[in-house]
Amino acid sequence: MDIVVNEELKAYIDPLSPEEYEALERSLLAEGCRDALVLWGDVLVDGHNRYGICRKHGLPFQTVQNTRFRTLEDVHLWMIDQHLGRRSISDFQRGVLALRKKEIVAERRARATAGPAPAPEVPASAPSAEAIGSAPPPAPLDSREAVAKAARLSSSQVVMIEKIQKQAAPELVAAVKSGTISINAAAAVATLPAEEQVAAVVAGKDELKQAAKRVRESKRKPREEGAEAQEDGAQHGDELQALRRRVAELTAENGALRRQLAALQASSDAKEGAELSAPF
């Protein structure tokens, strides 16, 4: 059977780095192709790198049909789950794949509620619908926590990956994928204008770190100034309350002194009156 390489499927998962590809090639030359290539009909689904290396060196390989695929979406979801279960991919890649799965599942659920859809296109050599079983529907990833669990990441990491996807220049995304910059730092740099992101990437790893540091410090300064202003306001409020208490105390003391003075004045007047009325 002639194996068909679908370029869209081949590019659906990030390609191996040159170092990873060379390591795989050495492994296949030393040990052979031990894992079967996964097909959907005659379409290659899993094992594109192994297939290319085996053909290059004339190495034998085996194939296996996945009979659960009914649509290209099924293939995409299977590919995502396969890669999410592998330890070799980075945290960023797992986050991107989990978010991609979330979109596919959400679109599928939306179509299901909208009514029956037209029959999907399948390869001519794919097993007939009667010959395959229905794959269980994937669990919905309708919360950030669910996405984080699927990717084995924290919710905060998922938030940062979403920010990178939405705001990062392609050069910055490539830097994250290559491990030149961390997810945390890339999320900070992604808030800069695109030209500043690109300039930081071109300048290298150290400049990327410095750019992330500047962004964090610029965000931290307003918070610190706000905290200082709040503290100053609280201090002024305390001083005002102290002054009010002191005024109240002085007012009370003044009133007491006035009453004492009035009592002394009354006593003095009474004594003077008694002396005037006394006989000579």
CSV table of C-alpha atoms in Angstrom, one decimal:
chain,number,residue,atom,x,y,z
A,1,MET,CA,0.0,0.0,0.0
A,2,ASP,CA,1.2,3.5,-0.9
A,3,ILE,CA,1.3,5.7,2.2
A,4,VAL,CA,0.0,9.2,1.8
A,5,VAL,CA,1.6,12.0,3.7
A,6,ASN,CA,-0.9,14.7,4.5
A,7,GLU,CA,1.1,17.9,4.9
A,8,GLU,CA,-1.5,19.5,7.2
A,9,LEU,CA,-1.3,16.5,9.5
A,10,LYS,CA,2.5,16.5,9.3
A,11,ALA,CA,2.6,20.1,10.4
A,12,TYR,CA,-0.2,19.8,13.0
A,13,ILE,CA,2.4,19.1,15.8
A,14,ASP,CA,5.5,21.2,16.2
A,15,PRO,CA,8.4,19.5,14.3
A,16,LEU,CA,11.4,18.1,16.1
A,17,SER,CA,14.4,20.3,16.6
A,18,PRO,CA,17.5,19.4,14.5
A,19,GLU,CA,19.1,17.8,17.6
A,20,GLU,CA,16.0,15.7,18.4
A,21,TYR,CA,15.7,14.6,14.7
A,22,GLU,CA,19.4,13.5,14.7
A,23,ALA,CA,18.9,11.6,18.0
A,24,LEU,CA,15.9,9.8,16.5
A,25,GLU,CA,17.8,9.0,13.3
A,26,ARG,CA,20.7,7.5,15.4
A,27,SER,CA,18.2,5.4,17.4
A,28,LEU,CA,16.5,4.0,14.3
A,29,LEU,CA,19.8,3.2,12.6
A,30,ALA,CA,21.0,1.4,15.8
A,31,GLU,CA,17.8,-0.4,16.9
A,32,GLY,CA,15.4,-0.3,13.9
A,33,CYS,CA,11.9,1.1,13.8
A,34,ARG,CA,10.2,-0.8,16.7
A,35,ASP,CA,7.0,1.2,16.8
A,36,ALA,CA,4.4,0.8,14.1
A,37,LEU,CA,3.3,3.8,12.0
A,38,VAL,CA,-0.3,4.7,12.6
A,39,LEU,CA,-2.5,5.0,9.5
A,40,TRP,CA,-6.0,6.2,8.7
A,41,GLY,CA,-6.7,4.3,5.5
A,42,ASP,CA,-3.6,5.1,3.5
A,43,VAL,CA,-3.0,8.5,5.3
A,44,LEU,CA,-0.1,8.6,7.7
A,45,VAL,CA,-1.2,9.9,11.1
A,46,ASP,CA,1.6,9.2,13.5
A,47,GLY,CA,5.3,8.5,12.7
A,48,HIS,CA,6.1,11.1,10.0
A,49,ASN,CA,9.7,11.5,11.2
A,50,ARG,CA,10.2,7.7,11.5
A,51,TYR,CA,8.7,7.2,8.1
A,52,GLY,CA,11.0,9.8,6.5
A,53,ILE,CA,14.1,8.3,8.1
A,54,CYS,CA,13.2,4.7,7.3
A,55,ARG,CA,12.7,5.6,3.6
A,56,LYS,CA,15.9,7.6,3.6
A,57,HIS,CA,18.0,4.6,4.8
A,58,GLY,CA,15.8,1.7,3.5
A,59,LEU,CA,14.8,0.5,7.0
A,60,PRO,CA,11.8,-1.8,7.3
A,61,PHE,CA,8.8,-0.6,9.3
A,62,GLN,CA,5.3,-1.8,10.2
A,63,THR,CA,2.0,-0.1,10.0
A,64,VAL,CA,-1.2,-0.3,12.0
A,65,GLN,CA,-4.7,1.0,11.2
A,66,ASN,CA,-6.6,3.1,13.8
A,67,THR,CA,-10.2,2.0,13.2
A,68,ARG,CA,-11.7,4.6,15.6
A,69,PHE,CA,-11.2,7.6,13.3
A,70,ARG,CA,-14.3,8.9,11.6
A,71,THR,CA,-13.3,12.5,10.9
A,72,LEU,CA,-10.2,14.6,10.6
A,73,GLU,CA,-11.2,16.1,14.0
A,74,ASP,CA,-10.9,12.6,15.5
A,75,VAL,CA,-7.4,12.4,14.1
A,76,HIS,CA,-6.5,15.8,15.5
A,77,LEU,CA,-7.8,14.9,18.9
A,78,TRP,CA,-5.9,11.6,18.9
A,79,MET,CA,-2.7,13.3,17.8
A,80,ILE,CA,-3.1,15.9,20.6
A,81,ASP,CA,-3.7,13.2,23.3
A,82,GLN,CA,-0.7,11.2,22.1
A,83,HIS,CA,1.6,14.1,22.4
A,84,LEU,CA,0.1,15.3,25.7
A,85,GLY,CA,1.1,12.0,27.1
A,86,ARG,CA,4.7,12.2,26.1
A,87,ARG,CA,7.4,13.6,28.4
A,88,SER,CA,9.6,14.9,25.6
A,89,ILE,CA,7.5,18.0,24.8
A,90,SER,CA,7.9,21.2,26.6
A,91,ASP,CA,5.4,22.9,29.0
A,92,PHE,CA,4.6,25.5,26.4
A,93,GLN,CA,3.8,22.8,23.8
A,94,ARG,CA,1.6,20.9,26.2
A,95,GLY,CA,-0.3,24.1,27.0
A,96,VAL,CA,-0.8,25.0,23.3
A,97,LEU,CA,-2.0,21.5,22.6
A,98,ALA,CA,-4.5,21.5,25.5
A,99,LEU,CA,-5.9,24.9,24.4
A,100,ARG,CA,-6.2,23.5,20.8
A,101,LYS,CA,-8.1,20.5,22.1
A,102,LYS,CA,-10.4,22.8,24.1
A,103,GLU,CA,-11.3,24.7,20.8
A,104,ILE,CA,-12.0,21.5,18.9
A,105,VAL,CA,-14.2,20.0,21.7
A,106,ALA,CA,-16.1,23.3,22.1
A,107,GLU,CA,-16.7,23.5,18.3
A,108,ARG,CA,-17.9,19.9,18.2
A,109,ARG,CA,-20.3,20.5,21.1
A,110,ALA,CA,-21.6,23.6,19.4
A,111,ARG,CA,-22.3,21.7,16.2
A,112,ALA,CA,-24.0,18.9,18.1
A,113,THR,CA,-26.5,21.4,19.7
A,114,ALA,CA,-27.1,23.1,16.3
A,115,GLY,CA,-28.4,19.9,14.6
A,116,PRO,CA,-27.1,17.3,12.2
A,117,ALA,CA,-24.1,18.2,10.1
A,118,PRO,CA,-23.3,17.0,6.5
A,119,ALA,CA,-21.3,13.8,6.2
A,120,PRO,CA,-17.5,14.5,6.8
A,121,GLU,CA,-14.9,13.8,4.1
A,122,VAL,CA,-12.8,10.7,4.8
A,123,PRO,CA,-10.0,9.0,2.9
A,124,ALA,CA,-11.3,6.6,0.2
A,125,SER,CA,-9.3,3.8,1.8
A,126,ALA,CA,-10.5,4.5,5.3
A,127,PRO,CA,-12.5,1.7,7.0
A,128,SER,CA,-16.3,2.0,6.5
A,129,ALA,CA,-18.5,3.5,9.2
A,130,GLU,CA,-20.0,0.0,9.7
A,131,ALA,CA,-16.5,-1.4,10.4
A,132,ILE,CA,-15.5,1.0,13.1
A,133,GLY,CA,-16.7,1.8,16.5
A,134,SER,CA,-17.6,5.2,17.8
A,135,ALA,CA,-14.9,6.8,19.9
A,136,PRO,CA,-16.1,8.0,23.3
A,137,PRO,CA,-16.7,11.8,23.2
A,138,PRO,CA,-13.8,13.7,24.8
A,139,ALA,CA,-14.5,15.4,28.1
A,140,PRO,CA,-15.2,19.1,27.8
A,141,LEU,CA,-12.4,21.5,28.7
A,142,ASP,CA,-14.7,24.3,29.7
A,143,SER,CA,-12.6,25.8,32.4
A,144,ARG,CA,-9.0,27.0,32.8
A,145,GLU,CA,-8.5,24.4,35.5
A,146,ALA,CA,-9.6,21.6,33.2
A,147,VAL,CA,-7.2,22.8,30.5
A,148,ALA,CA,-4.4,23.0,33.1
A,149,LYS,CA,-5.1,19.5,34.3
A,150,ALA,CA,-5.0,18.1,30.7
A,151,ALA,CA,-1.7,19.8,30.1
A,152,ARG,CA,-0.3,19.0,33.5
A,153,LEU,CA,0.3,22.7,34.2
A,154,SER,CA,-0.9,25.2,36.7
A,155,SER,CA,-3.8,27.6,35.9
A,156,SER,CA,-1.4,30.5,36.0
A,157,GLN,CA,0.8,28.9,33.3
A,158,VAL,CA,-2.2,28.4,31.1
A,159,VAL,CA,-3.1,32.1,31.5
A,160,MET,CA,0.4,33.0,30.4
A,161,ILE,CA,0.4,30.7,27.4
A,162,GLU,CA,-2.9,32.2,26.3
A,163,LYS,CA,-1.4,35.7,26.6
A,164,ILE,CA,1.7,34.6,24.5
A,165,GLN,CA,-0.6,33.1,21.8
A,166,LYS,CA,-2.6,36.3,21.6
A,167,GLN,CA,0.1,39.0,22.0
A,168,ALA,CA,3.5,37.6,21.2
A,169,ALA,CA,5.3,38.3,17.9
A,170,PRO,CA,6.2,35.1,15.9
A,171,GLU,CA,9.8,35.6,16.8
A,172,LEU,CA,9.0,35.6,20.5
A,173,VAL,CA,6.8,32.4,20.2
A,174,ALA,CA,9.8,30.7,18.4
A,175,ALA,CA,12.0,31.7,21.3
A,176,VAL,CA,9.6,30.1,23.8
A,177,LYS,CA,9.4,27.0,21.8
A,178,SER,CA,13.2,26.7,21.6
A,179,GLY,CA,13.6,27.2,25.3
A,180,THR,CA,15.5,30.5,24.9
A,181,ILE,CA,13.0,32.2,27.2
A,182,SER,CA,10.7,30.9,29.9
A,183,ILE,CA,6.9,31.0,29.7
A,184,ASN,CA,6.8,33.5,32.6
A,185,ALA,CA,9.3,35.8,31.0
A,186,ALA,CA,7.7,35.5,27.5
A,187,ALA,CA,4.3,36.5,28.9
A,188,ALA,CA,5.9,39.7,30.3
A,189,VAL,CA,7.7,40.5,27.1
A,190,ALA,CA,4.5,39.8,25.1
A,191,THR,CA,3.0,42.9,26.6
A,192,LEU,CA,5.5,45.1,24.8
A,193,PRO,CA,5.0,46.5,21.3
A,194,ALA,CA,5.8,43.9,18.6
A,195,GLU,CA,8.9,45.8,17.4
A,196,GLU,CA,10.3,45.8,20.9
A,197,GLN,CA,9.6,42.1,21.2
A,198,VAL,CA,11.5,41.3,18.0
A,199,ALA,CA,14.4,43.6,19.0
A,200,ALA,CA,14.7,41.7,22.3
A,201,VAL,CA,14.7,38.3,20.6
A,202,VAL,CA,17.3,39.4,18.1
A,203,ALA,CA,19.5,40.8,20.9
A,204,GLY,CA,19.6,37.4,22.5
A,205,LYS,CA,18.7,35.5,25.7
A,206,ASP,CA,20.2,38.1,28.2
A,207,GLU,CA,18.2,41.0,26.6
A,208,LEU,CA,15.0,38.9,26.7
A,209,LYS,CA,15.5,38.4,30.5
A,210,GLN,CA,16.2,42.1,30.9
A,211,ALA,CA,13.2,43.1,28.9
A,212,ALA,CA,11.0,40.8,31.1
A,213,LYS,CA,12.6,42.3,34.2
A,214,ARG,CA,11.8,45.9,33.0
A,215,VAL,CA,8.2,45.0,32.3
A,216,ARG,CA,7.8,43.5,35.8
A,217,GLU,CA,9.4,46.5,37.5
A,218,SER,CA,7.2,48.9,35.6
A,219,LYS,CA,4.1,47.1,36.8
A,220,ARG,CA,5.4,46.8,40.3
A,221,LYS,CA,6.2,50.5,40.7
A,222,PRO,CA,2.6,51.8,40.4
A,223,ARG,CA,1.5,49.1,42.9
A,224,GLU,CA,4.2,50.2,45.3
A,225,GLU,CA,3.4,53.9,44.8
A,226,GLY,CA,-0.3,53.1,45.4
A,227,ALA,CA,0.6,51.2,48.6
A,228,GLU,CA,2.8,54.1,49.8
A,229,ALA,CA,0.0,56.6,49.1
A,230,GLN,CA,-2.4,54.3,51.0
A,231,GLU,CA,0.0,54.1,53.8
A,232,ASP,CA,0.5,57.9,53.9
A,233,GLY,CA,-3.2,58.4,53.8
A,234,ALA,CA,-3.6,56.0,56.7
A,235,GLN,CA,-0.8,57.8,58.6
A,236,HIS,CA,-2.4,61.2,58.0
A,237,GLY,CA,-5.7,59.8,59.1
A,238,ASP,CA,-4.1,58.5,62.3
A,239,GLU,CA,-2.6,61.9,62.9
A,240,LEU,CA,-5.9,63.6,62.4
A,241,GLN,CA,-7.6,61.3,64.8
A,242,ALA,CA,-4.9,62.0,67.4
A,243,LEU,CA,-5.3,65.8,66.9
A,244,ARG,CA,-9.1,65.5,67.3
A,245,ARG,CA,-8.6,63.5,70.5
A,246,ARG,CA,-6.2,66.1,71.8
A,247,VAL,CA,-8.6,68.9,71.0
A,248,ALA,CA,-11.3,67.0,72.8
A,249,GLU,CA,-9.1,66.5,75.9
A,250,LEU,CA,-8.0,70.2,75.9
A,251,THR,CA,-11.7,71.3,75.5
A,252,ALA,CA,-12.6,69.0,78.5
A,253,GLU,CA,-9.7,70.4,80.6
A,254,ASN,CA,-10.7,74.0,79.6
A,255,GLY,CA,-14.3,73.3,80.7
A,256,ALA,CA,-13.1,71.9,84.0
A,257,LEU,CA,-10.9,74.9,84.6
A,258,ARG,CA,-13.8,77.2,83.8
A,259,ARG,CA,-16.0,75.4,86.3
A,260,GLN,CA,-13.3,75.5,89.0
A,261,LEU,CA,-12.8,79.2,88.3
A,262,ALA,CA,-16.5,79.9,88.6
A,263,ALA,CA,-16.6,78.0,91.9
A,264,LEU,CA,-13.7,79.9,93.3
A,265,GLN,CA,-15.3,83.2,92.1
A,266,ALA,CA,-18.6,82.3,93.8
A,267,SER,CA,-16.8,81.3,97.0
A,268,SER,CA,-14.8,84.6,97.0
A,269,ASP,CA,-18.0,86.6,96.4
A,270,ALA,CA,-19.8,84.8,99.2
A,271,LYS,CA,-16.9,85.4,101.6
A,272,GLU,CA,-16.7,89.1,100.7
A,273,GLY,CA,-20.4,89.5,101.2
A,274,ALA,CA,-20.2,87.9,104.6
A,275,GLU,CA,-17.4,90.3,105.7
A,276,LEU,CA,-19.4,93.3,104.5
A,277,SER,CA,-22.5,92.3,106.4
A,278,ALA,CA,-20.7,91.7,109.7
A,279,PRO,CA,-21.1,94.4,112.5
A,280,PHE,CA,-18.1,96.6,113.4
